[in-house]
XYZ file of C-alpha atoms in Angstrom:
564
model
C 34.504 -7.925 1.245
C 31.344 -5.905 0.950
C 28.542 -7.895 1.585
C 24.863 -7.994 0.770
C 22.736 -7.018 4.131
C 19.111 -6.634 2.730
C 17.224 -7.594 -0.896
C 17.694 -7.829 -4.514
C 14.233 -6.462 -4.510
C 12.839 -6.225 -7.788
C 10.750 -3.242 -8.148
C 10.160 -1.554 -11.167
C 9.992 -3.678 -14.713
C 8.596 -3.319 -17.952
C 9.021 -4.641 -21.668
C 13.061 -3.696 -21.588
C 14.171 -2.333 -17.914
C 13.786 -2.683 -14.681
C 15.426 -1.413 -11.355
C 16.849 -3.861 -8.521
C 17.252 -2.495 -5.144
C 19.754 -3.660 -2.673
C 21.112 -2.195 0.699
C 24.929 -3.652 1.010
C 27.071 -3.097 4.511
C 29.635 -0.984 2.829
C 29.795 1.483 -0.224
C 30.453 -0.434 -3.315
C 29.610 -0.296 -7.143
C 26.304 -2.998 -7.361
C 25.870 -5.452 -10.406
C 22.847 -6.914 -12.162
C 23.985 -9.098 -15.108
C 20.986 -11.342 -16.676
C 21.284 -14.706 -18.799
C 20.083 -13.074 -21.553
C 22.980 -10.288 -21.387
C 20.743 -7.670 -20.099
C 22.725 -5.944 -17.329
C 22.972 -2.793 -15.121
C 25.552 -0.842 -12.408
C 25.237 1.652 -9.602
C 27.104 3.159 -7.318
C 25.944 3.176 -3.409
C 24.499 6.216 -1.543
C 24.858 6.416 2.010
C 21.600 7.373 4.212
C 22.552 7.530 8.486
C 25.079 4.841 8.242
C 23.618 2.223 5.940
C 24.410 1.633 2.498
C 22.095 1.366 -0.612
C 21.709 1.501 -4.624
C 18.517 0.959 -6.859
C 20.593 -0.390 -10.274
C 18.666 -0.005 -13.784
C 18.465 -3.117 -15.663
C 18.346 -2.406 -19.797
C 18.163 -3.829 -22.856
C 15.764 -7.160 -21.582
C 13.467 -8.254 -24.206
C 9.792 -7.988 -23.753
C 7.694 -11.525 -23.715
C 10.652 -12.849 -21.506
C 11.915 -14.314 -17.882
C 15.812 -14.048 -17.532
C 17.449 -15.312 -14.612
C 20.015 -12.656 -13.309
C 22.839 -12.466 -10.521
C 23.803 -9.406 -7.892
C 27.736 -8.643 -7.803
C 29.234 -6.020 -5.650
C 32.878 -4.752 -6.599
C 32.630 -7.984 -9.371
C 31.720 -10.309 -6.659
C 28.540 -12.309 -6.661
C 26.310 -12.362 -3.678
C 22.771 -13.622 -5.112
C 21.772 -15.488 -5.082
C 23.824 -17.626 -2.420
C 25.151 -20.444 -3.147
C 23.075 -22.779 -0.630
C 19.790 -21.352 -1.986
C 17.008 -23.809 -1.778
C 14.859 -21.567 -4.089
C 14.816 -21.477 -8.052
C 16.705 -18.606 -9.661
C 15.278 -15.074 -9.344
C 13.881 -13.431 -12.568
C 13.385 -10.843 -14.401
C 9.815 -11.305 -16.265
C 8.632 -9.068 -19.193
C 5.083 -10.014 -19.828
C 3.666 -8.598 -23.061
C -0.036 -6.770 -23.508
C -1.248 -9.960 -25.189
C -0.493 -12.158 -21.897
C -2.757 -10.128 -19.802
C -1.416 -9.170 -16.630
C -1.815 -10.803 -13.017
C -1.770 -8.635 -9.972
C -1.673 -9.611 -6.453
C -2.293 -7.215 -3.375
C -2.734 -7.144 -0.109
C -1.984 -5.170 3.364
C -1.157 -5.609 6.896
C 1.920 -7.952 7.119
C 2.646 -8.169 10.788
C 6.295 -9.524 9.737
C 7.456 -10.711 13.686
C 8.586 -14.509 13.500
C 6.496 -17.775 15.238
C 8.115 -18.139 18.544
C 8.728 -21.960 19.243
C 7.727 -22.801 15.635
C 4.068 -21.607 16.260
C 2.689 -18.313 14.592
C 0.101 -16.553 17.037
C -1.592 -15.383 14.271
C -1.360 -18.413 11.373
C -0.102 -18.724 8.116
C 1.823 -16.074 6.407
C 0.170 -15.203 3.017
C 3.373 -13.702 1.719
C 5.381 -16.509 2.852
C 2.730 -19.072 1.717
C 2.122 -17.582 -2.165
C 6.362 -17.460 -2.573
C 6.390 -21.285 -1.428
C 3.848 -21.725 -3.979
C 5.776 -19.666 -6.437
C 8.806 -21.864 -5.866
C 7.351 -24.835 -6.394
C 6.278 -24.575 -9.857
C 8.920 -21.599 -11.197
C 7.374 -22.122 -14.974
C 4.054 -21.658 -13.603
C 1.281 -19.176 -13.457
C 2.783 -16.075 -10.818
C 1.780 -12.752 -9.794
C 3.069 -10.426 -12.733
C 3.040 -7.503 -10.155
C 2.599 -7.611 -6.280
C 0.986 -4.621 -4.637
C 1.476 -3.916 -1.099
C -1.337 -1.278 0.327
C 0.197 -0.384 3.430
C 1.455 -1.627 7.115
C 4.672 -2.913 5.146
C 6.305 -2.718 8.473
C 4.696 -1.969 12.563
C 6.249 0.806 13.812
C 4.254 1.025 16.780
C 3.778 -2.619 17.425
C 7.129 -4.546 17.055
C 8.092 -8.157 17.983
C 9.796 -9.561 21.215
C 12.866 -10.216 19.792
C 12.480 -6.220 18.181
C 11.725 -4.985 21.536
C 14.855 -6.894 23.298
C 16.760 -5.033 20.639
C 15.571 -1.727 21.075
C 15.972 -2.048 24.878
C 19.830 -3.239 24.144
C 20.471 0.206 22.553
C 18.142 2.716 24.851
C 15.954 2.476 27.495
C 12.351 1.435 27.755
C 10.889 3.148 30.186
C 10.575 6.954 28.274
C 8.775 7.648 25.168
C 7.918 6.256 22.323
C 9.323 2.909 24.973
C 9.182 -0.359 22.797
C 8.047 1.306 19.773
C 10.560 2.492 17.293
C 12.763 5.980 17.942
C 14.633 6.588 14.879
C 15.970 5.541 11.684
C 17.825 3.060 12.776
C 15.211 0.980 14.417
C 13.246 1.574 11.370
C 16.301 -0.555 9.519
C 15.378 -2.744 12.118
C 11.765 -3.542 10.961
C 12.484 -4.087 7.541
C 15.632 -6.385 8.160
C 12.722 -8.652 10.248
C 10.153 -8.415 7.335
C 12.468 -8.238 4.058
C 15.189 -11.259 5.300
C 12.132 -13.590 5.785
C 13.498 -16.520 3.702
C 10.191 -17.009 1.391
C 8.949 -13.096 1.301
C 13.134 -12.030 0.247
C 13.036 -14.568 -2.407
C 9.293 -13.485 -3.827
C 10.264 -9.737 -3.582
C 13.698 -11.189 -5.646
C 11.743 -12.034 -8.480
C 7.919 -10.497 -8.412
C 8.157 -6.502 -9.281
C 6.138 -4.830 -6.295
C 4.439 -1.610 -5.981
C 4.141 -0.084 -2.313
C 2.459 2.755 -0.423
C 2.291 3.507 3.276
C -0.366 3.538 5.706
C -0.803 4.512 9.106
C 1.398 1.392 10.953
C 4.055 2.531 8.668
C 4.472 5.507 10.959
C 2.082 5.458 14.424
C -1.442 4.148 14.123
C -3.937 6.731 13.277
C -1.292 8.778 11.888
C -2.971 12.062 10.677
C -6.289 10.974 12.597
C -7.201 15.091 12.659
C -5.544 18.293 13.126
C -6.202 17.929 17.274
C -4.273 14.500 16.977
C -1.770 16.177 14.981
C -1.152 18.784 17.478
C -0.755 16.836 20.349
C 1.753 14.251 18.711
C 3.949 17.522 18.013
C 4.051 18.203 21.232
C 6.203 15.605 22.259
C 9.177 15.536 22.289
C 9.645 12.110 20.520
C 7.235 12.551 17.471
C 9.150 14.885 15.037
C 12.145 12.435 14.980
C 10.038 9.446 15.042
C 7.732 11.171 11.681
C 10.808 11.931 10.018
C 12.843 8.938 10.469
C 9.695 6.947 9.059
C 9.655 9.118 6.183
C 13.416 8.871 5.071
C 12.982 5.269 5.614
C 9.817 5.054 3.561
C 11.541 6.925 0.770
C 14.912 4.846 1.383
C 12.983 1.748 1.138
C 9.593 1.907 -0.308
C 9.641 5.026 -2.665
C 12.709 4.711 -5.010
C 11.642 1.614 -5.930
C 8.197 2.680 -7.151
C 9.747 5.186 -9.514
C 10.573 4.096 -13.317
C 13.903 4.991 -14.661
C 12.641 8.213 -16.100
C 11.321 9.378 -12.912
C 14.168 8.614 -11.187
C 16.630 10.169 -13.482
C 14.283 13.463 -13.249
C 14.408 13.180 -9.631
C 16.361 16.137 -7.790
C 16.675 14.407 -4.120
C 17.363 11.071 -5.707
C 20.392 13.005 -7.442
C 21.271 14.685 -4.206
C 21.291 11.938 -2.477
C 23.708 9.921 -4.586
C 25.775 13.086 -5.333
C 27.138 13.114 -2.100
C 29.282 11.310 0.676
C 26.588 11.215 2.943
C 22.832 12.434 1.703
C 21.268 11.975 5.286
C 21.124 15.845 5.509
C 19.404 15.935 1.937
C 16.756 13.206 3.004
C 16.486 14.479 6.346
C 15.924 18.437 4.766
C 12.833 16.436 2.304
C 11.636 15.093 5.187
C 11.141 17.687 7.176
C 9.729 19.764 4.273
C 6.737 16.783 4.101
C 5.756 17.142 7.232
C 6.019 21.040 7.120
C 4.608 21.295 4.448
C 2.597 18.269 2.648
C 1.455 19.562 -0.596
C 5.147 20.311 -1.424
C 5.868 16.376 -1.710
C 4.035 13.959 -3.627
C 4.128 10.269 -2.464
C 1.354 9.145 -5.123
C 2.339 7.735 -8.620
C 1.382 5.607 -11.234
C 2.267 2.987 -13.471
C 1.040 1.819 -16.803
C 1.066 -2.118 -17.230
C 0.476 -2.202 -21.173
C -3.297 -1.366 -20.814
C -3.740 -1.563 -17.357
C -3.352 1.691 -15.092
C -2.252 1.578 -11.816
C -2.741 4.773 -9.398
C -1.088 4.255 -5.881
C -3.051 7.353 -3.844
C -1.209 8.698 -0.847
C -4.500 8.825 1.937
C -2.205 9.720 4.785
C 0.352 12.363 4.224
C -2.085 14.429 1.709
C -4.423 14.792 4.116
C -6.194 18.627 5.032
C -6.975 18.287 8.416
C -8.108 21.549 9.349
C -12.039 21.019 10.273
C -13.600 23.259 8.325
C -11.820 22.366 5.474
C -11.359 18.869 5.931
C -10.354 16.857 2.825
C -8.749 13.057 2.256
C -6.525 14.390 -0.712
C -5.234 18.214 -0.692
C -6.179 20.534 -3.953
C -2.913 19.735 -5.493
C -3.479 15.716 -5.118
C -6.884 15.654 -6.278
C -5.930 17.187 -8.893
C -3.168 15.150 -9.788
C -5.281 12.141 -9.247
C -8.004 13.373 -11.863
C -5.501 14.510 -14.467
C -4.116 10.816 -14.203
C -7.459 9.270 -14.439
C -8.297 11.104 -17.498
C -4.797 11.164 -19.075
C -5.160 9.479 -22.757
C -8.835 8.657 -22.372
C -10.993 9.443 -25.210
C -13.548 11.755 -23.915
C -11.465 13.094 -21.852
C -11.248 17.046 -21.289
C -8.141 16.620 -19.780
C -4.621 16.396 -20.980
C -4.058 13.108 -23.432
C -1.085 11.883 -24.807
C -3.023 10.690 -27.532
C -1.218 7.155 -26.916
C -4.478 5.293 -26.817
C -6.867 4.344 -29.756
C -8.979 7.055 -29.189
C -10.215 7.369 -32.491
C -11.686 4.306 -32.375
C -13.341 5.451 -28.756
C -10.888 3.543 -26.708
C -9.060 5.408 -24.180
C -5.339 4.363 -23.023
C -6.534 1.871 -20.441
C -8.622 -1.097 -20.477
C -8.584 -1.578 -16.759
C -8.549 1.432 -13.850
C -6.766 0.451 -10.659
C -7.031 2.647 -7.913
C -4.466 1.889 -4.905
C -5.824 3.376 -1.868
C -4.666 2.051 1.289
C -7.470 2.765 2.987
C -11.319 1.616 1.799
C -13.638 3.570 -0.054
C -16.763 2.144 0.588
C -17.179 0.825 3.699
C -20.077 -1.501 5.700
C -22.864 1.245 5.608
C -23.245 1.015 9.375
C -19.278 2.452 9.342
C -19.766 4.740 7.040
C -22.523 6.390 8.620
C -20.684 6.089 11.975
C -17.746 7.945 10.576
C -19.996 10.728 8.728
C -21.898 11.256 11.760
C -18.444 12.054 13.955
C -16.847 14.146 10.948
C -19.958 16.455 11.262
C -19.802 16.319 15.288
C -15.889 17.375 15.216
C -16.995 20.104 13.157
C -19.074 21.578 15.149
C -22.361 20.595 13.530
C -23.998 20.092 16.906
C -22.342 21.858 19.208
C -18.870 22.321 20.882
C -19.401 19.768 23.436
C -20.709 17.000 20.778
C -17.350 17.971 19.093
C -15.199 17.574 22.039
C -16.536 14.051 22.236
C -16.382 13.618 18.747
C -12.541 13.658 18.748
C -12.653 11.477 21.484
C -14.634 8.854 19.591
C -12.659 9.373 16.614
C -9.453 8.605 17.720
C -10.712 5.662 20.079
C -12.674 4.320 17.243
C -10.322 4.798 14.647
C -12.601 6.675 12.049
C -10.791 8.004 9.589
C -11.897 6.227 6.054
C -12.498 7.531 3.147
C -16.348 8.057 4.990
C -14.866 10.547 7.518
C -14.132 12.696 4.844
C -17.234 13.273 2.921
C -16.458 16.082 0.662
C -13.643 14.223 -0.647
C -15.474 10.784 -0.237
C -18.414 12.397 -2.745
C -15.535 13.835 -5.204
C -13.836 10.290 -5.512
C -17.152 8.807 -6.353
C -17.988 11.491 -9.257
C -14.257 10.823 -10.799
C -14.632 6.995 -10.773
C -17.958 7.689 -12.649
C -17.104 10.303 -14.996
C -14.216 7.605 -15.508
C -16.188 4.855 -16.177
C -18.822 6.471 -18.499
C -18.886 7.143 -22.434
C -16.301 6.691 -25.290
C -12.876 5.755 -24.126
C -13.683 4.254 -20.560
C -12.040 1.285 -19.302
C -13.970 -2.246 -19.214
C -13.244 -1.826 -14.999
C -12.146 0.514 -12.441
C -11.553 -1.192 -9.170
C -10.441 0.483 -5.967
C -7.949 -1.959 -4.099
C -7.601 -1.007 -0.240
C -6.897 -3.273 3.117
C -6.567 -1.887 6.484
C -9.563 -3.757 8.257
C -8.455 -6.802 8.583
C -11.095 -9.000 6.430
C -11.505 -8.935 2.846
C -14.594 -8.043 0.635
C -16.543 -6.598 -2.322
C -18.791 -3.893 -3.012
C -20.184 -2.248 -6.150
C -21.154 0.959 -6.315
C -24.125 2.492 -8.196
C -24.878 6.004 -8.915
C -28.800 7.406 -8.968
C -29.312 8.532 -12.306
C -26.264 7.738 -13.939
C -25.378 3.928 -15.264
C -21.249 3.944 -15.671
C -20.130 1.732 -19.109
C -17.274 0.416 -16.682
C -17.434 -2.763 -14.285
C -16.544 -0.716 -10.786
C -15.412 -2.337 -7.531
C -14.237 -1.681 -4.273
C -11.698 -4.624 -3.698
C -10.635 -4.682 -0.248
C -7.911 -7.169 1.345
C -6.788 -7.206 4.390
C -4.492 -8.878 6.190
C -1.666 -10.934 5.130
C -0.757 -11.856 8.099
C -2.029 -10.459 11.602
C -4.341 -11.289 13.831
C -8.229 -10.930 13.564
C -9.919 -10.477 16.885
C -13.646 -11.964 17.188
C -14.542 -8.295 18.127
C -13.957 -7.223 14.006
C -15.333 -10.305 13.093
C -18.603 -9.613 14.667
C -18.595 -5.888 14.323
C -17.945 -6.302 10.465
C -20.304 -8.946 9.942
C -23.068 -6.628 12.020
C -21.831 -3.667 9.861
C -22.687 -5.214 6.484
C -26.389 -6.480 7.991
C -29.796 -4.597 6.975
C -30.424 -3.875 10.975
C -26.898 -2.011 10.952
C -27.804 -0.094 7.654
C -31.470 0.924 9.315
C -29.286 2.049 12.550
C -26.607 3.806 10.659
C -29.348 6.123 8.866
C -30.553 6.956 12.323
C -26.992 8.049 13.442
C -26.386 9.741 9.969
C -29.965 11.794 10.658
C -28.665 13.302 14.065
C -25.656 14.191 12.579
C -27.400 15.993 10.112
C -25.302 14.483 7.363
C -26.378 14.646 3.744
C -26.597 11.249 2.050
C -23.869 10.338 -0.238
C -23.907 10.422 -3.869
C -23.620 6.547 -4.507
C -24.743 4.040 -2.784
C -23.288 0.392 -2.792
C -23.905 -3.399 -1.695
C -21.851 -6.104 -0.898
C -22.050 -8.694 -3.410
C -18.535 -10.609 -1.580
C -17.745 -11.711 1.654
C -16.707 -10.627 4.460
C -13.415 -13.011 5.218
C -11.396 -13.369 7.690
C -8.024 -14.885 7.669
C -4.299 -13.972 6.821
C -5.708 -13.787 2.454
C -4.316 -12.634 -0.828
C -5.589 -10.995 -3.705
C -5.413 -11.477 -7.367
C -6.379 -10.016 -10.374
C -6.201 -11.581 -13.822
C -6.550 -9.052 -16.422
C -6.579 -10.076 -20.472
C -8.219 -7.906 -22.929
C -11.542 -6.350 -21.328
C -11.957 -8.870 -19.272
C -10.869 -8.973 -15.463
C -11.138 -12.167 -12.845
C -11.009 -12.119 -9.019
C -9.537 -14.578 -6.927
C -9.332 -14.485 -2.994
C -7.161 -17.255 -1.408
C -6.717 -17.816 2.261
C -2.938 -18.996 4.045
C -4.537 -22.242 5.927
C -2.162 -24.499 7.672
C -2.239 -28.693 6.782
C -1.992 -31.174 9.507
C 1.743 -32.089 8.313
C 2.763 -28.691 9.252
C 2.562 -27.399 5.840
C 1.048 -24.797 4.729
C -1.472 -23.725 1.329
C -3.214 -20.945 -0.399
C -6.988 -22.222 -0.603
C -9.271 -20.819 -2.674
C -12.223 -19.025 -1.359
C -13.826 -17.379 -4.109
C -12.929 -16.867 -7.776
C -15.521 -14.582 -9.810
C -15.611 -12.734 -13.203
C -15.918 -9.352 -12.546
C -16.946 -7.856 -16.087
C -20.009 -9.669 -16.218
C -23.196 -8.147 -13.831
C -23.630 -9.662 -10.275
């Protein structure tokens, strides 16, 4: 009997369907049927051995949680009958509950050896126990993960005793993962976590990629670049993380519509075996990036959601150095200004724009990486963007590269052209008839969490903006970013970062920005709370109790629509 190897994960949902991915060990026809009679099938595609669908759910009724059941061939598999968690749901919150949205990044997903976890609490694992507990209770209406869903370059013991059962060690990439097979690896460790598989069963998520998705510092520069394609291990390692990401990850970002319109999604499925077709994308993204488009978005009533792709949309050429390429910035404006009221953009008019309110209350930008940094960073990272390109010299920019890659700058700040053009859309956003009560940029990467607010000389935007940044759910945080971050924040750090930023010869930005939250530290979550105009932050930490047990504790909980 075909049996269920990895999921249900619910991923897309909104007032009447939804999509459920599974990966099964054989090819089968895949069931969702819901109390309320709601129900959806799909056939399997097969992708390098492994077995998968993504079944639509329709007809569920909006202002509603149904409890629902996977079948393969008629059978049911989920949820198993020994399950010590409640039912998995299906929820379809309305506009007038408001909306609750949870994010994070950096799950480090390898399991406590001997019962202890090197590097604490689990946030993931900590919220779903939380979840469990009270099933009728207040949960996440939408969980957003911003990248590092899975280490490629940094896997677990019991990963690495794998990989070394199947090829050897001692020759490139050596414990890291090869291909996409070791990929399936990683996400069998992180998705069949008892807690996190039953919280993905029954919160929708939203996911992008970041750099541990692939190789750390992936797309670090067009030097970097070059010499990873010299190997002769990187162009299957890049492309198996891509047809895994898109496997995994992508299809389940997509609504129904998209997916329907979708011609590799069709390929895939129309065929015995699509691992040609995905392989053929694959290739094409890293050949050619601006042909493939891993940004989206998704409209939560009034809320927008923009997932931006900071990795693979990169320009890395230095003298024409950009964060997003023409085709994604553009994209990324035409979404912003979609529907809003003064918008000279397209509109679909589906807003109440003649009453001056645009389509969205609330702007969410998903950016894995952080906009606005500690100032001492940014300036840091501007300095070495103009030293790699040539600003002072060939030998400064030989040793910019150098610092670059050892220092890992490669923000939002090492790009300034495109760091300046973000800054001007969140604005222009923000300001006059039809902008959104907030816009808030939601990044992790650097292991703490914090909160800055932006302001622009000159210009006063009518919307609340924040950079929300959270980071990690569970890894470790050496005392070395602990003290380098808390430095980076201080007024002696700002002073020396303007010094650094003068020698560089770099022009100053066009906002500036102060912390007004944090910096943590600790394995942390995340949430929004959105009603109306209104928007509330809470950060809470995964702490461990002396019984063994382990909470979510508060750490700060602010309004952020009124001034700071």
């Amino acid at each position: 009997m075909t049996g269920l190897r990895l999921g249900p994960l619910l991923r897309y949902a909104d007032g009447s369907c939804a999509t459920v991915w599974v990966e099964t060990s054989g090819p089968c026809t895949a069931e969702v049927r819901c109390a309320d009679g709601a129900r959806g099938k799909a056939g399997t595609f097969r992708v390098a051995g492994h077995h998968y669908a993504l079944v639509p759910v329709d007809g569920l009724t909006p202002g509603t949680a149904t409890e629902y059941e996977v079948l393969l061939d008629g059978a049911s598999v989920w949820p198993p009958p020994d399950s010590r968690f409640p039912p998995s749901v299906i929820a379809t919150p309305t506009d007038d509950e408001g909306m609750r949205v949870a994010f994070g990044s950096c799950r480090w997903a390898a399991p406590p050896a001997g019962g202890k976890d090197p590097v604490g609490p689990d946030a993931l694992d900590t919220l779903s126990a939380r979840v469990a507990a009270d099933p009728g209770g207040a949960r996440p209406d939408v969980l957003l993960l911003l990248g590092d869903q899975v280490y490629a370059d940094e896997v677990s013991d019991a990963t690495r005793h794998w990989i070394s059962g199947r090829r050897g060690l001692d020759r490139p990439p050596g414990d890291q993962v090869a291909d996409y097979e070791e990929y399936t690896r990683l996400y069998y460790e992180s998705w069949l976590d008892p807690e996190v598989r039953w919280l993905l069963s029954t919160v929708p998520s939203c996911m992008i990629f970041d750099d541990h998705d692939v190789v750390d510092d992936w797309n670090t520069s067009a030097a970097w670049l070059a010499d990873m394609r010299a190997t002769d291990w990187w162009q299957e390692r890049l492309l198996s993380g891509l047809m895994s990401y898109w496997v995994y990850q992508q299809l389940g970002n997509l609504s129904p519509d998209e997916l329907a319109a979708d011609p590799l999604y069709a390929a895939v499925r129309e065929t015995p075996d699509g691992t040609a077709a995905l392989r053929e994308f694959a290739a094409r993204a890293d050949a050619d990036p601006p042909s493939v488009r891993w940004s989206y978005r998704r409209d939560f009533g009034r809320t927008r959601l923009l997932m931006v792709d900071s990795r693979a949309a990169r320009v890395l050429e230095e003298d024409r150095r950009t964060m997003l390429d023409p085709g994604e910035a553009a994209w990324l404006r035409e979404q912003i200004m979609d529907g809003r009221g003064d918008a000279d953009g397209p509109g679909t008019g589906d807003g109440d724009t003649d009453a001056g309110r645009g389509a969205y209350d609330h702007l969410l930008i998903g950016t894995s990486l952080p906009w606005l940094l500690p100032h001492l960073v940014h300036d840091v990272e501007a300095w070495n963007s103009a030293m790699c390109g040539g600003e002072r010299g060939a030998r400064w920019a030989r040793l910019g590269e150098r610092i670059r890659r050892g220092a890992d700058l490669e923000h939002w700040s090492a790009f300034p052209s495109s760091f300046d053009a973000l800054g001007d859309l969140i604005a222009e956003a923000g300001t006059g008839p039809g902008a959104p009560a907030t816009v808030s940029v939601l990044s992790g990467d650097v292991h703490h969490a914090y909160v800055a607010e932006p302001s622009w000389p000159g210009r006063a935007p009518d919307a609340r903006v924040a950079q929300l940044t959270c980071s990690p759910v569970h890894n470790s945080v050496p005392l070395s970013i602990r003290l380098g971050f808390r430095f980076g924040w201080s007024a002696p750090a700002r002073a020396l970062g303007r010094r650094i930023a003068r020698h560089g010869r770099c022009a100053p930005p066009t906002v500036s920005w102060r912390r007004t939250g944090g910096p943590w530290f600790g394995n942390q979550i995340m949430t929004l709370t959105l009603r109306g105009r209104s928007a509330r932050l809470r950060l809470e930490q995964a702490r461990a109790n002396r019984d063994g047990t382990n909470v979510l504790r508060m750490i700060t909980d602010r309004e952020l629509t009124q001034p700071g």
